[in-house]
XYZ file of C-alpha atoms in Angstrom:
565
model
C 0.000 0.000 0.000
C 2.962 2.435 1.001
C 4.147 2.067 -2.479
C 0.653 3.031 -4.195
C 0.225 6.142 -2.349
C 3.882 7.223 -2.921
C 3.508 6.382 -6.770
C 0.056 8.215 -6.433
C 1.885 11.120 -4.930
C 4.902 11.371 -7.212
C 2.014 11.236 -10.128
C -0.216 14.162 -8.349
C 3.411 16.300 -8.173
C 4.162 15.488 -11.620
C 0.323 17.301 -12.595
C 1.296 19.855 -10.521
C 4.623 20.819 -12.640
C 2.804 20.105 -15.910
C 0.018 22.239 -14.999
C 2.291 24.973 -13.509
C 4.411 24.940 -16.564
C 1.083 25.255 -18.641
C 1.126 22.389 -20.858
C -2.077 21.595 -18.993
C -5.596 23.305 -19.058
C -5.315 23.450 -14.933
C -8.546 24.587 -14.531
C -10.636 21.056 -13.512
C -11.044 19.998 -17.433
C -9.984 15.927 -18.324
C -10.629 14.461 -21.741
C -13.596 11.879 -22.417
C -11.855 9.086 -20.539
C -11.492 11.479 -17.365
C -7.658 12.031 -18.069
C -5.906 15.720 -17.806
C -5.648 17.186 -21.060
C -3.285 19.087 -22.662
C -3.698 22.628 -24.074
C -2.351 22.398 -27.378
C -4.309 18.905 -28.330
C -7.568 20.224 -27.118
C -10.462 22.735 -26.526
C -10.277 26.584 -28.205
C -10.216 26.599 -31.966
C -9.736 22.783 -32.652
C -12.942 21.881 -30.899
C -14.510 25.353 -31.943
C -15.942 24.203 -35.546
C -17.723 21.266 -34.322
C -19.461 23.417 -31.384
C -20.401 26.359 -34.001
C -21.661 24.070 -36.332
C -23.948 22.316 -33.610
C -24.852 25.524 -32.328
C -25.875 27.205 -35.954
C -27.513 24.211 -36.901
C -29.245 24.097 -34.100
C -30.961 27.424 -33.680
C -31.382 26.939 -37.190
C -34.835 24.595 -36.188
C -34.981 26.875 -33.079
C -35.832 29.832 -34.982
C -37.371 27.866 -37.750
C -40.486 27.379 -35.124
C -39.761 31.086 -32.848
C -39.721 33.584 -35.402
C -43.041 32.444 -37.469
C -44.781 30.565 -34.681
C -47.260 33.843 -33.815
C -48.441 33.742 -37.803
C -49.383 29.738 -37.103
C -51.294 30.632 -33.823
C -53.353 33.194 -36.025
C -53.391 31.597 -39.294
C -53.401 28.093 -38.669
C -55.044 27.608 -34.969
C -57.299 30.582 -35.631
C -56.370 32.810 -32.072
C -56.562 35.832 -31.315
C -53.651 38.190 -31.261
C -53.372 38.807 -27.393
C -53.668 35.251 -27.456
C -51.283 34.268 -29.827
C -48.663 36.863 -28.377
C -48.913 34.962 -24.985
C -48.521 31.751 -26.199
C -45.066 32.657 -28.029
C -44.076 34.182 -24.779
C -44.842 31.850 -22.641
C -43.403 28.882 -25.069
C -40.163 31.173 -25.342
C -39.865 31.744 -21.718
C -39.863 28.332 -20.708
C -37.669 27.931 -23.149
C -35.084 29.789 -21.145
C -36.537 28.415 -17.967
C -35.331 24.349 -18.374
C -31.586 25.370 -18.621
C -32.102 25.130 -14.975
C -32.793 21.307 -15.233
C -29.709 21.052 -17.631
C -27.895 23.091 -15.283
C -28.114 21.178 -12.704
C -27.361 17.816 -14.662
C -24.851 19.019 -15.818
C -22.913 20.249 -13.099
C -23.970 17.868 -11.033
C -24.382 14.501 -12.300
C -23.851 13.974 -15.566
C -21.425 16.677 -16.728
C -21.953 19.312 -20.210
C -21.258 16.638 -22.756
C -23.782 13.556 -21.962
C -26.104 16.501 -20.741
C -25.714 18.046 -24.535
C -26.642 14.610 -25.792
C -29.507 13.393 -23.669
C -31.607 16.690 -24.414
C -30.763 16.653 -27.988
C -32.264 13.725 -28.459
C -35.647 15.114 -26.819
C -35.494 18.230 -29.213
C -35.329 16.096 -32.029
C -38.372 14.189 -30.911
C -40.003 17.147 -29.923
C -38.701 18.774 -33.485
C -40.419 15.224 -35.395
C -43.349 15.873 -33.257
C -44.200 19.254 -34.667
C -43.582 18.168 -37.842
C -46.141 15.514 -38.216
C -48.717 17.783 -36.356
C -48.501 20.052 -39.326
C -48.168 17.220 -41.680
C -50.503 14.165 -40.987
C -54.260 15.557 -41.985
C -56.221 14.192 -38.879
C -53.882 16.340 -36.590
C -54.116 20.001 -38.943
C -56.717 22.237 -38.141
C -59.164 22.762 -40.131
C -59.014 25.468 -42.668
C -61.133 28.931 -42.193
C -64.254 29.072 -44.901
C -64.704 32.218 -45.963
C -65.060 34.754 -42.326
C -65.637 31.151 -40.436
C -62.313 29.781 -39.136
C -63.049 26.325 -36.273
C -60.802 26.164 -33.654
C -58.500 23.305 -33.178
C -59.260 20.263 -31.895
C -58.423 19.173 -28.028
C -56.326 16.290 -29.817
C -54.576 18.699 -32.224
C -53.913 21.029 -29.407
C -52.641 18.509 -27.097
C -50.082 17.067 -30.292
C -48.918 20.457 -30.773
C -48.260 21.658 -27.798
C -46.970 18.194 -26.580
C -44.334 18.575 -29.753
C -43.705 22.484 -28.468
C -42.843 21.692 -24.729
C -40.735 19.102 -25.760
C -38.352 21.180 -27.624
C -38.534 23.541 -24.897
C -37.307 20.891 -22.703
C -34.569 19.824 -25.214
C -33.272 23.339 -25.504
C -32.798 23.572 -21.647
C -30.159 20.903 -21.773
C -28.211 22.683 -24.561
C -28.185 26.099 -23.843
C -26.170 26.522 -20.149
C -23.767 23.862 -21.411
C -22.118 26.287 -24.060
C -19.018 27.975 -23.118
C -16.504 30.693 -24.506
C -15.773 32.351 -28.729
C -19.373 34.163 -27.433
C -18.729 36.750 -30.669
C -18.024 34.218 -32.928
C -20.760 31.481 -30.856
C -23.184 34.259 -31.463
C -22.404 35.309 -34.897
C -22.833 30.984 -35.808
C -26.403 31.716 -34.032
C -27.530 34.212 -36.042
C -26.372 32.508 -39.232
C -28.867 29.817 -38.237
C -31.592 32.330 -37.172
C -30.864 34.300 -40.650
C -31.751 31.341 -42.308
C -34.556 30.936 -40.458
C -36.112 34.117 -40.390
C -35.715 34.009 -44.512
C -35.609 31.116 -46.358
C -37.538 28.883 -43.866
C -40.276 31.629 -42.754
C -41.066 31.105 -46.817
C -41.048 28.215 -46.700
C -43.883 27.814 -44.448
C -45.661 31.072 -45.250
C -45.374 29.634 -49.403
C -44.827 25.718 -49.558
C -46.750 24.651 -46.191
C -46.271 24.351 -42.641
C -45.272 20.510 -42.839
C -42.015 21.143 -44.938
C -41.864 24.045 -43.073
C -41.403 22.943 -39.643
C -39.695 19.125 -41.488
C -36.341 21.353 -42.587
C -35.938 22.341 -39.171
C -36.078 18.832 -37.671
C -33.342 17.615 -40.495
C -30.984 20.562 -39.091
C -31.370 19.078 -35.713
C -30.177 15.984 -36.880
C -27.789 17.391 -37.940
C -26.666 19.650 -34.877
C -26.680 16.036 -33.330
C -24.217 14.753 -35.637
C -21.616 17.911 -35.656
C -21.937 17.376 -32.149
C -20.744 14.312 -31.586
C -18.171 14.556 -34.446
C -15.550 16.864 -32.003
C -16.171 14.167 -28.928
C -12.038 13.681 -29.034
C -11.362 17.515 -29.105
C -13.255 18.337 -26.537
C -12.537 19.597 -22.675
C -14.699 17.840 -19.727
C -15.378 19.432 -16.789
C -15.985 16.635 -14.307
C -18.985 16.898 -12.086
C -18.734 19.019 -9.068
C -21.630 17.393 -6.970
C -25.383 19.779 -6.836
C -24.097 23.446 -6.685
C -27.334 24.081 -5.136
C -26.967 21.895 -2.564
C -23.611 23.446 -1.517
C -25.276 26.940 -1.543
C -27.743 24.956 1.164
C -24.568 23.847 3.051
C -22.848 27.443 3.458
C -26.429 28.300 4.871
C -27.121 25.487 7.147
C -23.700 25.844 8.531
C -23.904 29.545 8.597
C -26.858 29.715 10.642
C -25.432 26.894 13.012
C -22.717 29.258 13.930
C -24.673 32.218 13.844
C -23.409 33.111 17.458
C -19.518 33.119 16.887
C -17.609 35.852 15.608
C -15.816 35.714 12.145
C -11.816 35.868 12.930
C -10.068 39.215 11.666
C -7.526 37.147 10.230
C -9.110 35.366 7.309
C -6.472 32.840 6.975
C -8.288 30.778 10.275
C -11.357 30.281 8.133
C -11.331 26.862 7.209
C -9.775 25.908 3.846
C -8.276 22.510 1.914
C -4.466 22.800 2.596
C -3.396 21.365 -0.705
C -3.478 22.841 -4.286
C -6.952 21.679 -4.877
C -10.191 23.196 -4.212
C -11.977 20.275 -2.219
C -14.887 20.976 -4.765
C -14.257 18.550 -8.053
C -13.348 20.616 -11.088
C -13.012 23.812 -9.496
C -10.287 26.487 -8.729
C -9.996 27.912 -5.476
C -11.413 30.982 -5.487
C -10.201 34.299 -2.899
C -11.765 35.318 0.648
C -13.904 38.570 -0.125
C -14.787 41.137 2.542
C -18.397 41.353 1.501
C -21.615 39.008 3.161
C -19.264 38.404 6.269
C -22.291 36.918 7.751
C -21.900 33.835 5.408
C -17.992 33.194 6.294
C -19.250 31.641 9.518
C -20.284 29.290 7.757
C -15.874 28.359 7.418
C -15.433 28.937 11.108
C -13.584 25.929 12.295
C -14.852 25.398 15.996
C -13.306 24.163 19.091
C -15.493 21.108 19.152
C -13.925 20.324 15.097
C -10.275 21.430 16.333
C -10.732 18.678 18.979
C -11.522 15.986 17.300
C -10.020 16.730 13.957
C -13.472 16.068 12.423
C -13.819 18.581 9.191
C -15.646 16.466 6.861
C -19.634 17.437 7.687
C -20.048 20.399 5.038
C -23.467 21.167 6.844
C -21.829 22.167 9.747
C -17.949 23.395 8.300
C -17.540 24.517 4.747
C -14.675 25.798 2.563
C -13.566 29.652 1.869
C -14.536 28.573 -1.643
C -17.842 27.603 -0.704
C -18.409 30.132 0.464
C -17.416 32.766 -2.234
C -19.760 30.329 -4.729
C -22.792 31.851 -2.858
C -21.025 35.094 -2.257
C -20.855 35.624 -6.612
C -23.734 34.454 -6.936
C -25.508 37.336 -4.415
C -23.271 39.514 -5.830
C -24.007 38.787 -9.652
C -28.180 38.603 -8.844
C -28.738 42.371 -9.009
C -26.808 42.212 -12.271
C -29.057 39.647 -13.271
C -32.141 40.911 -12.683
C -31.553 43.987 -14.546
C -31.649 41.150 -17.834
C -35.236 40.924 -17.523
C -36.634 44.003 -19.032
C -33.988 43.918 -21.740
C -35.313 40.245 -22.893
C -39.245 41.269 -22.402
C -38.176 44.314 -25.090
C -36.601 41.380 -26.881
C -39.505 38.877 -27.068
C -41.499 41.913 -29.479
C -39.239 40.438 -32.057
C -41.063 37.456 -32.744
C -44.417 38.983 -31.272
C -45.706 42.381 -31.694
C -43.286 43.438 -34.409
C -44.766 40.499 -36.203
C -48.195 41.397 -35.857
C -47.522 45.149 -36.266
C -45.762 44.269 -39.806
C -49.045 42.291 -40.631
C -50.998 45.538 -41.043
C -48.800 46.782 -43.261
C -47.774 46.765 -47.014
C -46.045 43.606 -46.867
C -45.226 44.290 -50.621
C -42.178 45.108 -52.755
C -43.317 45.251 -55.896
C -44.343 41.748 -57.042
C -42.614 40.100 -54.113
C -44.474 39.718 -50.762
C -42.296 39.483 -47.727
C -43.493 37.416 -44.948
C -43.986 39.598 -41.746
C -41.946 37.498 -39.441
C -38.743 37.694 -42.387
C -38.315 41.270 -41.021
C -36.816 40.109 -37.914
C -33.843 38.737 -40.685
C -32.627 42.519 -40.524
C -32.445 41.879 -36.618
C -29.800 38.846 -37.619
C -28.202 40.794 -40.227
C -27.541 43.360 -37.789
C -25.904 40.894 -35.469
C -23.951 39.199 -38.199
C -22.961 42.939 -38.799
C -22.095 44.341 -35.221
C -19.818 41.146 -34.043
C -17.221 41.328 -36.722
C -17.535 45.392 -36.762
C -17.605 45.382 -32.634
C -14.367 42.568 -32.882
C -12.286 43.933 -35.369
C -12.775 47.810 -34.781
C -14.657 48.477 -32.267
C -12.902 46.874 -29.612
C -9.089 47.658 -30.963
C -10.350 51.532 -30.782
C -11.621 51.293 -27.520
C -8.678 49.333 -26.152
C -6.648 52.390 -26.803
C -9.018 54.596 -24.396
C -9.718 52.098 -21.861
C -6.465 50.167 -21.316
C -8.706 47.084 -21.145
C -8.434 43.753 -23.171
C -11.621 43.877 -24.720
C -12.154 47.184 -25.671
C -15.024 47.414 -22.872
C -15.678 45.661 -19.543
C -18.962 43.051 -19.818
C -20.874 45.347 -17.851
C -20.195 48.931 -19.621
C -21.110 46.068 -22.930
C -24.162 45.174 -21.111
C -25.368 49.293 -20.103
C -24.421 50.340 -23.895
C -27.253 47.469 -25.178
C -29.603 48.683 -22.710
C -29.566 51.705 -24.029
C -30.009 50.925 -27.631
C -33.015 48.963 -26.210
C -34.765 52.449 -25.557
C -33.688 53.518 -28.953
C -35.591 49.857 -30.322
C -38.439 50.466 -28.557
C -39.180 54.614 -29.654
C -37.987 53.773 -33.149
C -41.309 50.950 -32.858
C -43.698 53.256 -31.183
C -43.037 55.853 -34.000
C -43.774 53.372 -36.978
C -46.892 52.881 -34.972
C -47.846 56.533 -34.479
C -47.092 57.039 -38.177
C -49.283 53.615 -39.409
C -52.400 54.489 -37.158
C -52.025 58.565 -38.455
C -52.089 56.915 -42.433
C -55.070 54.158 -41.144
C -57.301 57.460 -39.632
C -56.247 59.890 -42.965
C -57.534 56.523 -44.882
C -60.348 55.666 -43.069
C -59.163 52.412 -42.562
C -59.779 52.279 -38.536
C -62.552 50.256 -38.371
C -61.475 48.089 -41.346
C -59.070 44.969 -40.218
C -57.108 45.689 -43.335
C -53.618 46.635 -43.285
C -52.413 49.903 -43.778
C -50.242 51.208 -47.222
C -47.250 51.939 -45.420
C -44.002 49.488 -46.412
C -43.236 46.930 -43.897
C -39.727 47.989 -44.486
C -40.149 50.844 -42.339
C -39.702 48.700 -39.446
C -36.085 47.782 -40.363
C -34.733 50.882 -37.827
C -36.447 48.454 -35.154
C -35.016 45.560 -35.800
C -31.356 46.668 -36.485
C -31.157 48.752 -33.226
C -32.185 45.461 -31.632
C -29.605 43.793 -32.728
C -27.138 46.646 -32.201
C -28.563 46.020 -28.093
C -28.426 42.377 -28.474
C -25.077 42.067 -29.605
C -23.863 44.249 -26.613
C -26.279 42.913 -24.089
C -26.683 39.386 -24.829
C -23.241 38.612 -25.875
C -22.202 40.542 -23.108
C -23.729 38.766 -20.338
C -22.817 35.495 -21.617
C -19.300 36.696 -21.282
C -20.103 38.258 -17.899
C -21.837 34.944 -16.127
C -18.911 33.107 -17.539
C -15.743 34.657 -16.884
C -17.626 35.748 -13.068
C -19.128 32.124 -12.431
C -17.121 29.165 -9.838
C -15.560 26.968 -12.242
C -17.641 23.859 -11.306
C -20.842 26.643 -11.405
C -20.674 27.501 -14.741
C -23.564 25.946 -16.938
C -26.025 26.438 -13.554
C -24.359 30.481 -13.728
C -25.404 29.956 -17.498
C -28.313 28.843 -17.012
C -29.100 31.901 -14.626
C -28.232 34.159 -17.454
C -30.404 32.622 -19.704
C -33.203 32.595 -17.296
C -33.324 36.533 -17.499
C -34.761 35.807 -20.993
C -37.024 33.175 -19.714
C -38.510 36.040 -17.071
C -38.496 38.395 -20.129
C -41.060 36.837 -21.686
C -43.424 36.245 -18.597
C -43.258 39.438 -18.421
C -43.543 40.363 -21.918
C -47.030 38.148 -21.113
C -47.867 39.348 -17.532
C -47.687 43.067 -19.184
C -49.619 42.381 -21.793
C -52.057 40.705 -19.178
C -52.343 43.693 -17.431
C -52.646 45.904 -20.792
C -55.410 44.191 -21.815
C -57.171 44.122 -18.541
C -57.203 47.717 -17.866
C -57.100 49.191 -21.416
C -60.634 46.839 -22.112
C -62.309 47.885 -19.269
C -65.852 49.413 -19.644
C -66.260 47.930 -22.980
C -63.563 50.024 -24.361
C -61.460 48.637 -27.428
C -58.059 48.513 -25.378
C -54.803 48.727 -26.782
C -54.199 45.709 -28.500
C -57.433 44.376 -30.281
C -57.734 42.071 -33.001
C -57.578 44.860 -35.200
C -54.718 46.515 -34.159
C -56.316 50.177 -36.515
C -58.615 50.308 -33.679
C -56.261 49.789 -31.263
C -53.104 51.864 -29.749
C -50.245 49.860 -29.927
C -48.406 52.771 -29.892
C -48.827 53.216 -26.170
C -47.778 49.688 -24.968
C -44.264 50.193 -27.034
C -43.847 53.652 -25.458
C -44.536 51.869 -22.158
C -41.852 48.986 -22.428
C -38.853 52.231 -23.389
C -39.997 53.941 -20.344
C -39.648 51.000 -18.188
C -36.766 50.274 -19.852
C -35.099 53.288 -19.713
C -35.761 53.021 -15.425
C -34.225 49.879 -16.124
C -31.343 51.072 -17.289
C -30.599 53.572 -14.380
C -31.469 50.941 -11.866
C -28.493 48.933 -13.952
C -26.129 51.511 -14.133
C -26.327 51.802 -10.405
C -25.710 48.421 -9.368
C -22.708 47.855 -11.779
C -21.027 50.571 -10.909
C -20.674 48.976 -7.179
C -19.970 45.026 -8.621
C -16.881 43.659 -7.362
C -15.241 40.762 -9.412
C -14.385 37.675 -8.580
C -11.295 36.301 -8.059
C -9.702 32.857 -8.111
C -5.992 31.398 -7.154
């Protein structure tokens, strides 16, 4: 036995060179059979083609059923547009809501890469699903005769939706297990969304819904297969055990030793003594001054010094522990600040959509799909990361002194504020359509109004203008300010701003419709939106988020970064 554990020692000393003389990753990451990697064989741009081409591919049949699903609501299951609106919403949100469950897999149990493949294999169900809903005659509504449109069927709801929820679940395991190139992993997006939001919108708009929602589900497939093509490249982080079960711990344990004092000297809070953080996969990470309250939680007491007994984490946890929850408290106000941005962002494939369909969707013999206009948001993004990366950035690096141009967070307040732009830049297209529908005499007709659809291309490009800023930004931030062996759960938390965005993209339009309607009056959104003022509820979203914005601009200017050994 001697001899094992001095050959397992010499080995452990031998990773400690390698990784000190950074031929190894030395940040947690093995290779598919668990073994440390090295850098130059793995991971950055080796393994980054196989990732991008999963990830394009697979918003690709993301966006093939977001960006056109409000027209099939109205069109195909005959609802209303409030009703239609809150559907996408709600759909979308809990879209962005299961990359908790993946989170959590992921970190926990199963680790990113058999997390990646289990839910990708529900999204392409769900994907097949949809497809044969739209497909197979027994489960497509029923077309409208003349002004008479039946609803849907309980059955053909229940397939639909049944197909719907499942890709929402699939998506959850995908999205918080995605890490780093967030230009370039954004700019592969948006190739996949441009796609969509052209050639496949259509598709289903021209050649039918079936075909339309089928091309989607092939690109899945194929995500699949890029996927599993780079297995050999890749980086694994092993599992770290339930992050939220250690933030329970540094509670517990907190409250336990709610009555002693925390030592001056932070050095007698209780630590591993070797190299390695006692949590698998993860760095150490520094004692902060902040939340003292929680470093009881690392108080060794006499009763532990006695016996020598530091193994209960309920009762005694690590510095590092500790500073997991401490980020985490830190990063929420941060967070929260995401929500308004993504309800201004769920318009895209809602309101903008039905706002272009009362308008001259025409140029000259072609007719443009409503939903295609949010294709000038993607071009915008495909134009802003290479313009942002290239010049942007090497300009500002001269002013700032920083390595990318701008910190995450200024990134993050500069989209916010091209959010107010998105939203006035909307409400003025509005103002100007309902001025031309009263001039006309169009108001009480459901017709739309001879004013070009293109008009709403200001819109959409300053949206993507924000999003490249604030999305890409906060992917950037939740990354780089995550615990190593948090990071798809931190991930998942940043996507779940987006998730929130869209309940409340719905719970405002709840609360539109409610007062707007009462007394029998026509309200703000109607059916037919020249009666209506949709004007108003796009004024209201920039004023709240231009409070937003302050709010943010407060709480990053008092953010303190994380920092690990």
């Amino acid at each position: 036995m001697g001899s094992v554990e001095e050959e397992r020692s010499l080995l452990e000393a031998e990773l400690d060179r390698a990784e000190n003389s950074g031929l190894y990753t030395g940040d947690g990451s093995v290779d598919f059979n668990g073994n440390p990697v090295l850098k130059q064989n793995t991971g950055n741009w080796k393994a980054c083609p196989f990732i991008l081409g999963n990830e394009c591919c697979e918003r690709l049949a993301y966006y093939g059923i977001a960006t056109n699903l409000v027209s099939y609501l109205t069109k195909k299951l005959h609802e209303g547009n409030a009703s239609a609106a809150r559907n996408v919403t709600t759909w979308q949100g809990t879209c962005y809501v299961t990359p908790l469950i993946g989170a959590v897999l992921a970190d926990a149990y199963w680790g990113r890469y058999w997390t990646i493949a289990a839910f990708s294999t529900i999204y392409f169900i769900g994907m097949c699903t949809l497809t044969l809903s739209a497909s197979i005659p027994a489960l497509k509504p029923a077309e409208c005769v003349g002004s008479i449109c039946p609803s849907a069927t309980p059955a053909q709801y229940v397939v639909f939706f049944f197909g719907l929820y499942l890709i929402a679940l699939g998506t959850g395991g995908i999205k918080p297990c995605k890490g780093s190139f967030f230009n370039w992993f954004y700019f592969s997006i948006n190739i996949g969304a441009l796609i969509s939001s052209s050639l496949i919108v259509w598709i289903q708009d021209n050649a039918g819904w079936g075909l339309g929602f089928g091309i989607p589900a092939l690109f899945m497939g194929l995500a699949i297969g890029s996927f599993f093509s780079g297995t050999s490249l890749y980086r694994f982080q092993r599992p770290g055990g339930s992050p939220i079960t250690r933030m329970c711990q540094v509670l517990v344990a907190a409250f336990h030793n709610r009555n002693l004092k925390v030592p001056e000297d932070s050095s007698l809070l209780y630590e591993t003594g070797d190299n390695h953080s006692a949590i698998e996969g993860s760095r150490k990470l520094e004692h902060s001054e902040e939340l003292k309250c929680l470093d009881k939680a690392a108080i060794v007491t006499d009763a532990e010094t006695k016996s020598g007994d530091f193994s209960n984490p309920w009762r005694l946890c690590t510095v590092t522990q500790v500073e997991e929850l401490k980020i985490l408290i830190r990063m929420f106000p941060i967070w929260a600040t995401g929500i308004v941005f993504s309800a201004v962002y769920a318009q895209m494939s809602t309101m903008f959509v039905e706002q272009g369909m009362m308008m001259d969707t025409k140029i000259g013999s072609f007719t443009i799909p409503p939903a295609s206009l949010s294709s000038f948001d993607v071009i915008s993004v495909i134009f802003w990361v290479p313009i942002y990366d290239k010049i942007i950035v090497p300009i500002a690096r001269k002013f700032t002194r920083k390595e990318r141009g701008f910190s995450e967070l200024q990134r993050m307040g500069i989209g916010l504020f091209i959010s107010v732009l998105c939203m006035s830049a909307a409400a003025l297209v509005e103002i100007k359509r309902l001025q031309l529908a009263k001039e006309l005499d169009l108001v009480d007709k459901q017709v739309a109004v001879p004013i070009n659809i293109l008009w709403q291309i200001p819109q959409y490009f300053l949206l993507g203008a924000a999003e490249v800023c604030t999305f890409i930004g906060q992917l950037e931030f939740f990354y780089d300010q995550s615990p190593d062996a948090m990071r798809s759960l931190c991930s998942a938390l940043s996507l779940l701003t987006t998730s929130l965005g869209n309940y409340l993209s719905s719970f405002i339009l709840t609360l539109v419709i409610y007062f707007t309607t009462k007394g029998g009056q026509i309200g703000w959104i109607p059916d037919n939106l020249n009666e209506g003022h949709l004007d108003y509820f796009f004024w209201l979203l920039a004023g709240l988020s231009f409070l937003n914005m302050l709010i943010y601009t407060l709480c990053a200017a008092k953010y303190k970064q994380k920092k690990a050994s």
